[in-house]
JSON list of C-alpha atoms and ligand atoms in Angstrom, two decimals:
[
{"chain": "A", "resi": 15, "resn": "UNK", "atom": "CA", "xyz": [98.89, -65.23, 64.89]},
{"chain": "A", "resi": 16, "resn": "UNK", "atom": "CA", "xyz": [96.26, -62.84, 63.88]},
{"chain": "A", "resi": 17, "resn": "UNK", "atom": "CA", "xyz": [92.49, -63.67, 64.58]},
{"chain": "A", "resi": 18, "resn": "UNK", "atom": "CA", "xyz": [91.57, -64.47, 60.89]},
{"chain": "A", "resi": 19, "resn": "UNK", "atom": "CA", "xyz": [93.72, -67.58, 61.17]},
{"chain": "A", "resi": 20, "resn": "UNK", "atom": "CA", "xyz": [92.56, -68.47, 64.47]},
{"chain": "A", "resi": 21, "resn": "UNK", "atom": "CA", "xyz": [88.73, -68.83, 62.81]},
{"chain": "A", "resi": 22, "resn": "UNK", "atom": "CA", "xyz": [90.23, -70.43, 59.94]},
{"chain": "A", "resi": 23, "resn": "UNK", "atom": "CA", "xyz": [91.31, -73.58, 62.20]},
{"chain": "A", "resi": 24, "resn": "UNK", "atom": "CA", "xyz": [88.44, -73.48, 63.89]},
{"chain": "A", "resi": 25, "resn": "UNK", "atom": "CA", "xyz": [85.51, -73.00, 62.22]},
{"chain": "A", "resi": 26, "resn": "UNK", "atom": "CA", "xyz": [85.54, -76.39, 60.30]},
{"chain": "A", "resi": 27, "resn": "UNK", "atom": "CA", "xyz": [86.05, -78.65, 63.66]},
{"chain": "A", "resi": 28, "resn": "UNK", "atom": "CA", "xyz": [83.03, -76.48, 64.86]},
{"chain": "A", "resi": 29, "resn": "UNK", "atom": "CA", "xyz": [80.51, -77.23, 62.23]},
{"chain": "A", "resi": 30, "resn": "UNK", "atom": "CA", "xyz": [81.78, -80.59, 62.12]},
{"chain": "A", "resi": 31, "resn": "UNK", "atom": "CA", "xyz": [80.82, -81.75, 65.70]},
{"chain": "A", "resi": 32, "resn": "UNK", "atom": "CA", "xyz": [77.51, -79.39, 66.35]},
{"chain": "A", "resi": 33, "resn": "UNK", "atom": "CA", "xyz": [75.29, -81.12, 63.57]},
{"chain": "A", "resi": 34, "resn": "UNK", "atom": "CA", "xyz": [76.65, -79.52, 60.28]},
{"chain": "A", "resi": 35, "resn": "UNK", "atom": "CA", "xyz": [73.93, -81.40, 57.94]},
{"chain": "A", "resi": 36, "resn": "UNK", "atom": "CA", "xyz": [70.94, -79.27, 59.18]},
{"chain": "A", "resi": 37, "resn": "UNK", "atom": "CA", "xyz": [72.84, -75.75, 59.47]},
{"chain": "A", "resi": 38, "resn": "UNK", "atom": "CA", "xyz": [73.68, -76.89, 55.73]},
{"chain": "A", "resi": 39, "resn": "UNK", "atom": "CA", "xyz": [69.96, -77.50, 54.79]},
{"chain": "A", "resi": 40, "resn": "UNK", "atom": "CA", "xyz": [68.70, -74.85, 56.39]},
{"chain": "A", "resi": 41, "resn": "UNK", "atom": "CA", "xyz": [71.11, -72.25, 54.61]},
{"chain": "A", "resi": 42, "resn": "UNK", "atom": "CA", "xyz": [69.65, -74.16, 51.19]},
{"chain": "A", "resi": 43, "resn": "UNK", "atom": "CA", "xyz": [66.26, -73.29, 51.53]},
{"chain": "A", "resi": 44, "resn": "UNK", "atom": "CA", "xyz": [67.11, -70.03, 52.49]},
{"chain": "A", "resi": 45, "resn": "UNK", "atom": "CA", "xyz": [68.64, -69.44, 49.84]},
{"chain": "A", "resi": 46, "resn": "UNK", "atom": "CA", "xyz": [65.65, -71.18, 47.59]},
{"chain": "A", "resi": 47, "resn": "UNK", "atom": "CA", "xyz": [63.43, -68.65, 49.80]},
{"chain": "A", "resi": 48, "resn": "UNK", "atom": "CA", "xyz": [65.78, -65.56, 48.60]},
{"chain": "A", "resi": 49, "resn": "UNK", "atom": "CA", "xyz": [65.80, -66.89, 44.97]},
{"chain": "A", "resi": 50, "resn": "UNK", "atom": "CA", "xyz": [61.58, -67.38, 44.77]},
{"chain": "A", "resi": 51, "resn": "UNK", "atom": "CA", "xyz": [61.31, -64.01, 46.28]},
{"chain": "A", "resi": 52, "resn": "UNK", "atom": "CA", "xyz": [63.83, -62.24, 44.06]},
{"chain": "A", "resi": 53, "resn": "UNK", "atom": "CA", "xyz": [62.14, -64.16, 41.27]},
{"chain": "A", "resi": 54, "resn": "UNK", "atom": "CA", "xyz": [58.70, -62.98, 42.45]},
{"chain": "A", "resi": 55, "resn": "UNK", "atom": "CA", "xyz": [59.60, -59.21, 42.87]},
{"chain": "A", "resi": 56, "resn": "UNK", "atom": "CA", "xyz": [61.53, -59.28, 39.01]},
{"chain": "A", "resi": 57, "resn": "UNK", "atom": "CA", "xyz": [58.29, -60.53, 37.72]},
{"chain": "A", "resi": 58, "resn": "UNK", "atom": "CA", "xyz": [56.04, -57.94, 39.41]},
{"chain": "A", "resi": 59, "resn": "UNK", "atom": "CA", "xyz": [58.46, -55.45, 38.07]},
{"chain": "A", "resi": 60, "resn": "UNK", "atom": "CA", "xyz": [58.36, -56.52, 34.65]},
{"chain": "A", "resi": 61, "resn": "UNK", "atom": "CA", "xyz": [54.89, -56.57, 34.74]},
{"chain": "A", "resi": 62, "resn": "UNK", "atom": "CA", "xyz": [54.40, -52.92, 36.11]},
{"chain": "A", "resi": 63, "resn": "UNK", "atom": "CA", "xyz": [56.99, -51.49, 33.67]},
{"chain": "A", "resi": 64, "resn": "UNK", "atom": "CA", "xyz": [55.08, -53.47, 30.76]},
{"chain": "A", "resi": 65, "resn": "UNK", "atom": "CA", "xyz": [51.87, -51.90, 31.91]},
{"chain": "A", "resi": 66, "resn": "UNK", "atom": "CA", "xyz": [53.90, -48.37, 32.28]},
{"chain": "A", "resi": 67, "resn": "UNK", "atom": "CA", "xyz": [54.72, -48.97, 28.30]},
{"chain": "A", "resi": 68, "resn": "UNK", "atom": "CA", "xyz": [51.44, -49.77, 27.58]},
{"chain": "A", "resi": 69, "resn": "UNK", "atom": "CA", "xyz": [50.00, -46.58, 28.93]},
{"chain": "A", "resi": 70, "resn": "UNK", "atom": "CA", "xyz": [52.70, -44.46, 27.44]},
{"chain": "A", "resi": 71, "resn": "UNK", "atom": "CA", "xyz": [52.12, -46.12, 23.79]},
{"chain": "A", "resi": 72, "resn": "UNK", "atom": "CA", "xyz": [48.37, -45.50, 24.27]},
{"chain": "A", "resi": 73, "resn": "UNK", "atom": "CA", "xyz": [48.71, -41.76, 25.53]},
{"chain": "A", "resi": 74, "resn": "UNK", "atom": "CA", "xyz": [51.03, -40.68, 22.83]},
{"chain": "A", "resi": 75, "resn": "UNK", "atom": "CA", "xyz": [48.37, -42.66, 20.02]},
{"chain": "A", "resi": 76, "resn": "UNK", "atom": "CA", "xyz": [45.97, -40.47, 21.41]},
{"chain": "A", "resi": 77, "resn": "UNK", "atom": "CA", "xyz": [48.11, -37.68, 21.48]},
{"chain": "A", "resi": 78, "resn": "UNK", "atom": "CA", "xyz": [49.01, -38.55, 17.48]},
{"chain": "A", "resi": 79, "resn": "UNK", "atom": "CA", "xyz": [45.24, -38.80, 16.84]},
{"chain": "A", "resi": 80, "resn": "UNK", "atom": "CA", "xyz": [44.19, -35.22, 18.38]},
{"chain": "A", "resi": 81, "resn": "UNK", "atom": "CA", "xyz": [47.16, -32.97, 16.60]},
{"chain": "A", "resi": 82, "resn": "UNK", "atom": "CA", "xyz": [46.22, -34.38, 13.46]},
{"chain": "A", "resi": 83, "resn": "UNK", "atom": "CA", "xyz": [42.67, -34.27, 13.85]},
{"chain": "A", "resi": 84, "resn": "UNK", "atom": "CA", "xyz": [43.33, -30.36, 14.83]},
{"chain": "A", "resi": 85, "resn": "UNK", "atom": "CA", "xyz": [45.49, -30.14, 11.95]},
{"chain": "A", "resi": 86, "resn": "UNK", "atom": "CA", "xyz": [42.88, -31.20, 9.56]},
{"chain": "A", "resi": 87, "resn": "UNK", "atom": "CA", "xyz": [40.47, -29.22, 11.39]},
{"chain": "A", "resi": 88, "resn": "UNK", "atom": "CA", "xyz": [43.22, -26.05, 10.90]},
{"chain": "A", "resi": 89, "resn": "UNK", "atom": "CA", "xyz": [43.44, -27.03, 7.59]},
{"chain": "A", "resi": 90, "resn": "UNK", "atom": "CA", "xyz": [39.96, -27.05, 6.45]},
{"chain": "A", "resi": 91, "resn": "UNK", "atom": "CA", "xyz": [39.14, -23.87, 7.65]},
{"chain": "A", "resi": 92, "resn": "UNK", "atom": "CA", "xyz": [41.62, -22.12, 6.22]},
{"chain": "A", "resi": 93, "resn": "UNK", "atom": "CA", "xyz": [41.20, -23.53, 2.61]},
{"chain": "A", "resi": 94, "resn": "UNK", "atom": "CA", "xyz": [37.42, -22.36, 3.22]},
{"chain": "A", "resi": 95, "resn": "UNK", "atom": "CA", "xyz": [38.59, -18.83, 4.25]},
{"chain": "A", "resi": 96, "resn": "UNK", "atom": "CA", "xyz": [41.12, -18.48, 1.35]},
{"chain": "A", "resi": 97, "resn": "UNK", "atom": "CA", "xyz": [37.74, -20.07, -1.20]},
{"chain": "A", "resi": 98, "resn": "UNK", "atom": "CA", "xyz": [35.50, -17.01, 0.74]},
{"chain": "A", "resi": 99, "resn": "UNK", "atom": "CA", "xyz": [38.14, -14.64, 0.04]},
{"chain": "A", "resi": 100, "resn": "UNK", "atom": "CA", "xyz": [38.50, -15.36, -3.69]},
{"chain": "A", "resi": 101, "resn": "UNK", "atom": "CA", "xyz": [34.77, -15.46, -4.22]},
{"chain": "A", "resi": 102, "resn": "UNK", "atom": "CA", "xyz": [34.23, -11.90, -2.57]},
{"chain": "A", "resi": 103, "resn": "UNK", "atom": "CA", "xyz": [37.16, -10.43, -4.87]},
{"chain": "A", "resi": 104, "resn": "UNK", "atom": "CA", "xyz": [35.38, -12.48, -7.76]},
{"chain": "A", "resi": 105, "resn": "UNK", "atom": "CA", "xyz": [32.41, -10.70, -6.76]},
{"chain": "A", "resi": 106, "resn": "UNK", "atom": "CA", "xyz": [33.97, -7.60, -6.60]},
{"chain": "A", "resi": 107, "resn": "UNK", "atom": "CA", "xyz": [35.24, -7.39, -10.05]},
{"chain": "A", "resi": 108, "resn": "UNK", "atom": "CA", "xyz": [32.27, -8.47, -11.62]},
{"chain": "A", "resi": 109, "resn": "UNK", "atom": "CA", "xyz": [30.40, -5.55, -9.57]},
{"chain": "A", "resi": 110, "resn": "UNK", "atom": "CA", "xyz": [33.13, -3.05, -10.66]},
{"chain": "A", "resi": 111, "resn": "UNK", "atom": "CA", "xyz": [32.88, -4.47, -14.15]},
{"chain": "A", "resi": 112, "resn": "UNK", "atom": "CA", "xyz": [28.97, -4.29, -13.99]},
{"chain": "A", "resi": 113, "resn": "UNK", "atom": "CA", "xyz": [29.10, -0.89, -12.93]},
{"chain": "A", "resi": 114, "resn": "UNK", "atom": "CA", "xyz": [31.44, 0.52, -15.53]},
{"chain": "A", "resi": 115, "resn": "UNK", "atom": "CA", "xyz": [28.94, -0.72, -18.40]},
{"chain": "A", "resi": 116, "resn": "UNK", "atom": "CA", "xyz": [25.99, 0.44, -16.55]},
{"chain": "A", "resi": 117, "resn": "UNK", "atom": "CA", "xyz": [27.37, 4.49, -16.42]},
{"chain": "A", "resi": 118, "resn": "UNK", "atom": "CA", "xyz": [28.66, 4.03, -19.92]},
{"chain": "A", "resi": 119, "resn": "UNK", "atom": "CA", "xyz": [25.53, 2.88, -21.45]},
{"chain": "A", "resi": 120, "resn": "UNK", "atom": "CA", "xyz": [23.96, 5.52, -19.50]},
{"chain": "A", "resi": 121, "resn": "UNK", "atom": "CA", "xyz": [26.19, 8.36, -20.99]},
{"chain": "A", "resi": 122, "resn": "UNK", "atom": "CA", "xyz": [24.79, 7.13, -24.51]},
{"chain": "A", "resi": 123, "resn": "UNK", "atom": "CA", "xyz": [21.02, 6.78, -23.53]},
{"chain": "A", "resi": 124, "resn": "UNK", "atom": "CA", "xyz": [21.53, 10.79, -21.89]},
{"chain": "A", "resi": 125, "resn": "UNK", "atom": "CA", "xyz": [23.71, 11.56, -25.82]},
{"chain": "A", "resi": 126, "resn": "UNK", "atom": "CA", "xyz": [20.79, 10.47, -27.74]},
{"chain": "A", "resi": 127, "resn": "UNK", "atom": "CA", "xyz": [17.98, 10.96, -25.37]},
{"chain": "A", "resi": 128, "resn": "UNK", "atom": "CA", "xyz": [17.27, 14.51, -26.97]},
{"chain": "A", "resi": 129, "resn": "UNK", "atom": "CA", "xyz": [16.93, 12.83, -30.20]},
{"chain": "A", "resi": 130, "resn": "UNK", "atom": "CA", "xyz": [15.03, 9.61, -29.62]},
{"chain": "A", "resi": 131, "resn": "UNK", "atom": "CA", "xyz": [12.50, 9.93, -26.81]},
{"chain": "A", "resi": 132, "resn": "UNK", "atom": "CA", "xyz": [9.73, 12.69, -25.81]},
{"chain": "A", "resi": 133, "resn": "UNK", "atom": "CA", "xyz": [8.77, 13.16, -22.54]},
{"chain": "A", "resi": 134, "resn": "UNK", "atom": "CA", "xyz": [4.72, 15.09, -22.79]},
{"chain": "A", "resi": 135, "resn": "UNK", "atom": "CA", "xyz": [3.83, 17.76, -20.48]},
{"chain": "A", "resi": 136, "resn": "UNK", "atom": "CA", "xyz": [0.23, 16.91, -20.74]},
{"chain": "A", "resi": 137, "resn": "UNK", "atom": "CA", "xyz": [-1.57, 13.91, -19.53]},
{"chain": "A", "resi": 138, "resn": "UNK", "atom": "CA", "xyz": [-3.83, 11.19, -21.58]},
{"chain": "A", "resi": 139, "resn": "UNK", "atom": "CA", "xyz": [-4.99, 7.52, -21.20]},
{"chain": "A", "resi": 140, "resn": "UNK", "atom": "CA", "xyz": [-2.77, 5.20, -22.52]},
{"chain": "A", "resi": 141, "resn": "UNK", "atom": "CA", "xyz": [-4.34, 4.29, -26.41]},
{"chain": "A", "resi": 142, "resn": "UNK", "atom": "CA", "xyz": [-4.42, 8.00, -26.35]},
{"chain": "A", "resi": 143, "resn": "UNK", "atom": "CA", "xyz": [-1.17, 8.52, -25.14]},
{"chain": "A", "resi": 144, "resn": "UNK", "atom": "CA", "xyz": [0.29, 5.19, -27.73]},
{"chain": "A", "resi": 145, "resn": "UNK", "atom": "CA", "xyz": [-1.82, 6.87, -30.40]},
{"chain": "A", "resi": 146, "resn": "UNK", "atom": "CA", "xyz": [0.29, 10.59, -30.03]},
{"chain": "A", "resi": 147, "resn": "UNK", "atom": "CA", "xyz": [3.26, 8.52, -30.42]},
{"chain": "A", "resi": 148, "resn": "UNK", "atom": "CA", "xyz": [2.59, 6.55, -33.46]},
{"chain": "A", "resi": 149, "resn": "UNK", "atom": "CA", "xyz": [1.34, 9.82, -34.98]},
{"chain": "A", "resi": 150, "resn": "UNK", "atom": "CA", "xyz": [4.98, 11.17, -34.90]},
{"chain": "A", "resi": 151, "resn": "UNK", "atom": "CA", "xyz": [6.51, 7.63, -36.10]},
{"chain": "A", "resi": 152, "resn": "UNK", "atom": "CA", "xyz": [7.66, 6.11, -32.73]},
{"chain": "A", "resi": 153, "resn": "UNK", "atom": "CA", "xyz": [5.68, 3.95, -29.81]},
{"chain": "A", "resi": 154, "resn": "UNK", "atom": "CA", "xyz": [5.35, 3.87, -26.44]},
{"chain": "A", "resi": 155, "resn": "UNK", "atom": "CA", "xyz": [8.79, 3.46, -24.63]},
{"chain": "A", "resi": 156, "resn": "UNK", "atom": "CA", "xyz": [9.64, 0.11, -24.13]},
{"chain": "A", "resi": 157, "resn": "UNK", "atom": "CA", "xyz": [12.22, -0.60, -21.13]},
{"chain": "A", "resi": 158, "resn": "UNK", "atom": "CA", "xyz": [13.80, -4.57, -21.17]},
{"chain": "A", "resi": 159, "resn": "UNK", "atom": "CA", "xyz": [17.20, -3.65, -19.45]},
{"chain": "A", "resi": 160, "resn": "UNK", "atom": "CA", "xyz": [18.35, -2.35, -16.14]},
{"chain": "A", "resi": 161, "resn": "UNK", "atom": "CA", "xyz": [20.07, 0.73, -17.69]},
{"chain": "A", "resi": 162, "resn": "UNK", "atom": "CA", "xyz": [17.06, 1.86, -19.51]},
{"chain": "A", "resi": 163, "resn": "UNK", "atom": "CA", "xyz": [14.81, 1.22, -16.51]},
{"chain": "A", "resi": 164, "resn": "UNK", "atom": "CA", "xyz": [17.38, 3.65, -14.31]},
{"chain": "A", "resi": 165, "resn": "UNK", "atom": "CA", "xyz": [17.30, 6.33, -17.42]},
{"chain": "A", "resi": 166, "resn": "UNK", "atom": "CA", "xyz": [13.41, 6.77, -18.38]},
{"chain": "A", "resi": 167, "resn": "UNK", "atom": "CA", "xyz": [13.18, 6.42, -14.23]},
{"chain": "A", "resi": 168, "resn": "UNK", "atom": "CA", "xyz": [15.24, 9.34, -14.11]},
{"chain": "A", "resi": 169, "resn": "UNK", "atom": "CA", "xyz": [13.39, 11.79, -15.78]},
{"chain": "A", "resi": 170, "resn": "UNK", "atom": "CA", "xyz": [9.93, 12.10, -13.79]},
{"chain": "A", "resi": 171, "resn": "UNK", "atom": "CA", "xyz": [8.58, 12.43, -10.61]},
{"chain": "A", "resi": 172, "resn": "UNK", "atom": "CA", "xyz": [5.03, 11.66, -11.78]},
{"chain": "A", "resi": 173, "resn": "UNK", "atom": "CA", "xyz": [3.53, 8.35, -12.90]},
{"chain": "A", "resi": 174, "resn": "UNK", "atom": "CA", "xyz": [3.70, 7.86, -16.81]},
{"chain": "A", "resi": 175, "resn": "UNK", "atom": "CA", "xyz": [2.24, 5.15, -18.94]},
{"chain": "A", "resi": 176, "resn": "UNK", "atom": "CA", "xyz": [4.84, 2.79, -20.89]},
{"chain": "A", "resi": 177, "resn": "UNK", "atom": "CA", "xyz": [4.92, 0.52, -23.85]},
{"chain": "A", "resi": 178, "resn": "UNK", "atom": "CA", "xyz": [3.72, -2.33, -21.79]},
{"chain": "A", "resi": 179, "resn": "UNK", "atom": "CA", "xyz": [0.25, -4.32, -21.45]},
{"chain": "A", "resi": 180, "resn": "UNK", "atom": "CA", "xyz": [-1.93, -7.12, -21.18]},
{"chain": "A", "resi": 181, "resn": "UNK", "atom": "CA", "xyz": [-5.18, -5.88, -22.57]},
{"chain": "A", "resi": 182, "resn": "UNK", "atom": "CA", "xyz": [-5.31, -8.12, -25.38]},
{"chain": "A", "resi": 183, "resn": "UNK", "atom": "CA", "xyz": [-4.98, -11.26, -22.44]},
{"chain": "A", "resi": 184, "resn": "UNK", "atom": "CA", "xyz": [-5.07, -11.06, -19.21]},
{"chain": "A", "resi": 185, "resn": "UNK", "atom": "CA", "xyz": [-1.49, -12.11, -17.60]},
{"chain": "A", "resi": 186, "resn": "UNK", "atom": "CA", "xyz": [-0.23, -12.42, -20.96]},
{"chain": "A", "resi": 187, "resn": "UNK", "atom": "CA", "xyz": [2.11, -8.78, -20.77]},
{"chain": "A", "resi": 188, "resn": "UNK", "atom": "CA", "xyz": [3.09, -7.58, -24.09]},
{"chain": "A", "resi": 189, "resn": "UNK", "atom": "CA", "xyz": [5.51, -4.96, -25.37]},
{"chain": "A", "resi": 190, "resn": "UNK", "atom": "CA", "xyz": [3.77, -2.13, -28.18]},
{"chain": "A", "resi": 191, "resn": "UNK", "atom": "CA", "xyz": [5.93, -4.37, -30.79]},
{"chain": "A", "resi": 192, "resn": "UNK", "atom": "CA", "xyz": [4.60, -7.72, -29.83]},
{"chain": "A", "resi": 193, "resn": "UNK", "atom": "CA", "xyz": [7.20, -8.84, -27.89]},
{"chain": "A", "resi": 194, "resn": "UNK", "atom": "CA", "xyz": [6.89, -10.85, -24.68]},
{"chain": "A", "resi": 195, "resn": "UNK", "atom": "CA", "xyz": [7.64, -9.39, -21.24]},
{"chain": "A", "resi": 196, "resn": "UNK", "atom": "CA", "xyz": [11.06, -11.57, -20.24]},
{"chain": "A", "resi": 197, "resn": "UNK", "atom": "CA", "xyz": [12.17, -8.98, -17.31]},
{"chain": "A", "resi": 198, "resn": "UNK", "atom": "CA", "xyz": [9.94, -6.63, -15.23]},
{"chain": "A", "resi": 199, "resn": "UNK", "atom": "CA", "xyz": [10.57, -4.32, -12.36]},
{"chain": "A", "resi": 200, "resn": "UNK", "atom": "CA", "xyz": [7.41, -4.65, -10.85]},
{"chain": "A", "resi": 201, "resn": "UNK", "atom": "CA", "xyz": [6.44, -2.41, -7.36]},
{"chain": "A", "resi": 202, "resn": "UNK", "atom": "CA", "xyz": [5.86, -4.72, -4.59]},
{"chain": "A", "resi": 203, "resn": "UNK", "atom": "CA", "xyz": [2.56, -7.29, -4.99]},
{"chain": "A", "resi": 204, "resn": "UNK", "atom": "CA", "xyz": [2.55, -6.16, -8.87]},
{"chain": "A", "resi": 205, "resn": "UNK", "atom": "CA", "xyz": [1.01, -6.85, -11.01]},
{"chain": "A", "resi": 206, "resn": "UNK", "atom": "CA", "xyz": [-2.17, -7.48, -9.57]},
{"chain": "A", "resi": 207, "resn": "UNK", "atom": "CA", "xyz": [-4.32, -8.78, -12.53]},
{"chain": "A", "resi": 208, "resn": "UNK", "atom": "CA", "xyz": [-7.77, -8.47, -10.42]},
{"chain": "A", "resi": 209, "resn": "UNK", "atom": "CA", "xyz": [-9.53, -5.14, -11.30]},
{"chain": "A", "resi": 210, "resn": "UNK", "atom": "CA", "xyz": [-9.43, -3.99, -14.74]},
{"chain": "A", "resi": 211, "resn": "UNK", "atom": "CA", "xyz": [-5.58, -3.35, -14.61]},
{"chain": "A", "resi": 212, "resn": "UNK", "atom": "CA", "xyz": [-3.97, -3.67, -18.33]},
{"chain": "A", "resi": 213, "resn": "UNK", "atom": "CA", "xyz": [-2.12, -0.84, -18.86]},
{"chain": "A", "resi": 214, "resn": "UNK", "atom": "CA", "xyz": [1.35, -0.69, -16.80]},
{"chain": "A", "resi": 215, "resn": "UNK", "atom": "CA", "xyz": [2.65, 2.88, -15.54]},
{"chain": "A", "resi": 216, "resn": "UNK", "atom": "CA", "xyz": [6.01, 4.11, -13.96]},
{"chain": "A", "resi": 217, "resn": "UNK", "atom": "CA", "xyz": [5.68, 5.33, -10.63]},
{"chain": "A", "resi": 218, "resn": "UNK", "atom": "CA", "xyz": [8.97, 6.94, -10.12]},
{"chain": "A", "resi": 219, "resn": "UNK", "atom": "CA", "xyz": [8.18, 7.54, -6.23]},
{"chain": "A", "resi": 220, "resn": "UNK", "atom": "CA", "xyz": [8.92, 3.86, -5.90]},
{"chain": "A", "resi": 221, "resn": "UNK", "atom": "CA", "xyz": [12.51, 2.17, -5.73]},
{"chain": "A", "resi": 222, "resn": "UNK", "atom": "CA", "xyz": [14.24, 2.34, -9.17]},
{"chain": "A", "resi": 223, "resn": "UNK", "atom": "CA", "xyz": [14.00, -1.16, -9.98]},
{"chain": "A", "resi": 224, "resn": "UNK", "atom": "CA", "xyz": [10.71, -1.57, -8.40]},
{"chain": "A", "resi": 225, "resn": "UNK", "atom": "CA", "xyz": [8.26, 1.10, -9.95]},
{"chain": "A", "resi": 226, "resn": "UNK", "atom": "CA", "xyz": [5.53, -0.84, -12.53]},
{"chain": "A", "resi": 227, "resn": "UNK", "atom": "CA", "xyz": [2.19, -1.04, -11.61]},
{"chain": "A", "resi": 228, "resn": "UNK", "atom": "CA", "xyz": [-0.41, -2.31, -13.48]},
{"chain": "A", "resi": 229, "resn": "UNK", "atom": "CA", "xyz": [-3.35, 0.28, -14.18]},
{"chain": "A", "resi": 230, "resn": "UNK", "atom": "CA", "xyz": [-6.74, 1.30, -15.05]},
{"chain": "A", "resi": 231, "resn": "UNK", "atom": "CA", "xyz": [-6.08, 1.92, -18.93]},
{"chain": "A", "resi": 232, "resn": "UNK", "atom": "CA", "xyz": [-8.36, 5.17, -18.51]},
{"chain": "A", "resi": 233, "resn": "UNK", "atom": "CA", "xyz": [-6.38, 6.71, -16.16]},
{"chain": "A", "resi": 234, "resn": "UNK", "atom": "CA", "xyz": [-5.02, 9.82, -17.18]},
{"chain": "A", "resi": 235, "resn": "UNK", "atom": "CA", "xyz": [-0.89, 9.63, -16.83]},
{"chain": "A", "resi": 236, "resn": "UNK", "atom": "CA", "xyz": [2.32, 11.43, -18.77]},
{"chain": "A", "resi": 237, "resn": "UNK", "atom": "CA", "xyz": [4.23, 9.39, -21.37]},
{"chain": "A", "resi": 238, "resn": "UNK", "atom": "CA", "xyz": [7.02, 8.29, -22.79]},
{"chain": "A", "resi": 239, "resn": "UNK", "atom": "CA", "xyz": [7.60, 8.02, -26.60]},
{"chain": "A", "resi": 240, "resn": "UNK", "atom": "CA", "xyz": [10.71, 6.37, -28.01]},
{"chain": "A", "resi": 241, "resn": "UNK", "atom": "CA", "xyz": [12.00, 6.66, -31.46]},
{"chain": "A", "resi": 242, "resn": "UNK", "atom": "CA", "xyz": [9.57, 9.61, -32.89]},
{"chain": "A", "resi": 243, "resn": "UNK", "atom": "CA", "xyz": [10.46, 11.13, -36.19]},
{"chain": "A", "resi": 244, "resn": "UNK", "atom": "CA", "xyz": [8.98, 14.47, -36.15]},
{"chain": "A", "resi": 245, "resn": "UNK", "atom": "CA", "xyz": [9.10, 16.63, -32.76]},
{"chain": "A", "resi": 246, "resn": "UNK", "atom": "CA", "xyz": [5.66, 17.35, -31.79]},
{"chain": "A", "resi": 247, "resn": "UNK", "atom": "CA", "xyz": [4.67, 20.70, -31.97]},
{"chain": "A", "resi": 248, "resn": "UNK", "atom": "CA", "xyz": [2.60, 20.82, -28.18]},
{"chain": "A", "resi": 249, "resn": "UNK", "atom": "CA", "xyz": [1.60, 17.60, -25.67]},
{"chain": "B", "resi": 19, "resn": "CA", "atom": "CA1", "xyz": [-4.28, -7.03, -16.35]},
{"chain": "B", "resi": 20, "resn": "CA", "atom": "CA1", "xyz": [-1.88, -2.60, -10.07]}
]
């Protein structure tokens, strides 16, 4: 007989005579102790791996939130870089353009310059100087573009009197044919109407498109005539 079957026929008689109702009870609310414990601990683990999806579905929101904010961010920029871009080649072209029609227009002015304007040697006040010109048929020059301004410029390096002036009204700046000044390319502070000034001069020492003053109408200056019919014979 091995010892397995010796406890077998034992055991029962044992727990029989030596009070087997408590031992019983006892092993009950151990077991009720076990259970309320096990429950406990599942509980606190369910609540710390709730919390531990929580956290995880809040980082990667955030997460979420910054790459596309970044994106957008990426996004912007670069549609504001490629809009820079285009507008500088815009810009580009149109200077290109701009400067293309500026030397050709010049070409023309310098093919009929020997024709249509004289350029005096000597020096008057300006009705003088207006008067010599409408003696040959022509006026005073008168300049209301860029291109002409950077021709007539061109040819002097002293002051000369133009086709412009506000002697009739003061402020009131009028071309030799009655026309109204629209565009100047007045020196710096110019004109300034105090002092007599009503006569307006080229002073080719100045920046190209910045050379009018406004001047003493005595003053003794060169000139320009435009359109004369007959060359003069001296100026
Ligand atoms: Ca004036
Ligand atoms: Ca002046």
């Amino acid at each position: 007989m091995d010892l397995d079957s010796i406890y077998q026929n034992i055991e029962p008689e044992d727990v029989k005579d030596t009070g087997g109702p408590q031992i019983q009870s006892q092993s009950q609310n151990e077991g009720q102790t076990q259970k309320q414990r096990g429950s406990t601990c599942f509980m606190w683990m369910t609540v710390c791996l709730g919390m531990i999806c929580v956290l995880l579905l809040v980082s990667i929101i955030v997460q979420h939130i910054s790459i596309t904010s970044e994106r957008d961010l990426f996004s912007s920029t670069a549609e504001e870089f490629n809009q820079t871009i285009n507008s500088l080649q815009h810009k580009n072209t149109e200077l290109t353009l701009k400067k293309l029609k500026l030397e050709n227009e010049l070409r023309k002015l310098y093919k009929q310059g020997k024709d249509r304007f004289f350029i005096s040697s000597e020096s008057k006040n300006w009705s003088e100087s207006r008067q010599y010109c409408r003696d040959r048929g022509g006026d005073l020059v008168i300049i209301k573009n860029e291109v002409k301004q950077r021709f007539i410029t061109s040819f002097f390096k002293q002051r000369v009197w133009i086709g412009l002036t506000d002697i009739q009204q003061e402020g009131n700046m009028k071309w030799v044919d009655n026309s109204i000044l629209s565009q100047g390319f007045w020196e710096e502070s110019e004109p300034n109407v105090s002092g007599g000034e009503d006569c307006i001069e080229i002073n080719p020492t100045s920046p190209v498109l910045n050379n009018w003053n406004d001047e003493s109408c005595s003053s003794m200056r060169k000139w320009v005539c435009e359109n004369v019919t007959s060359v003069p014979a001296s100026s």
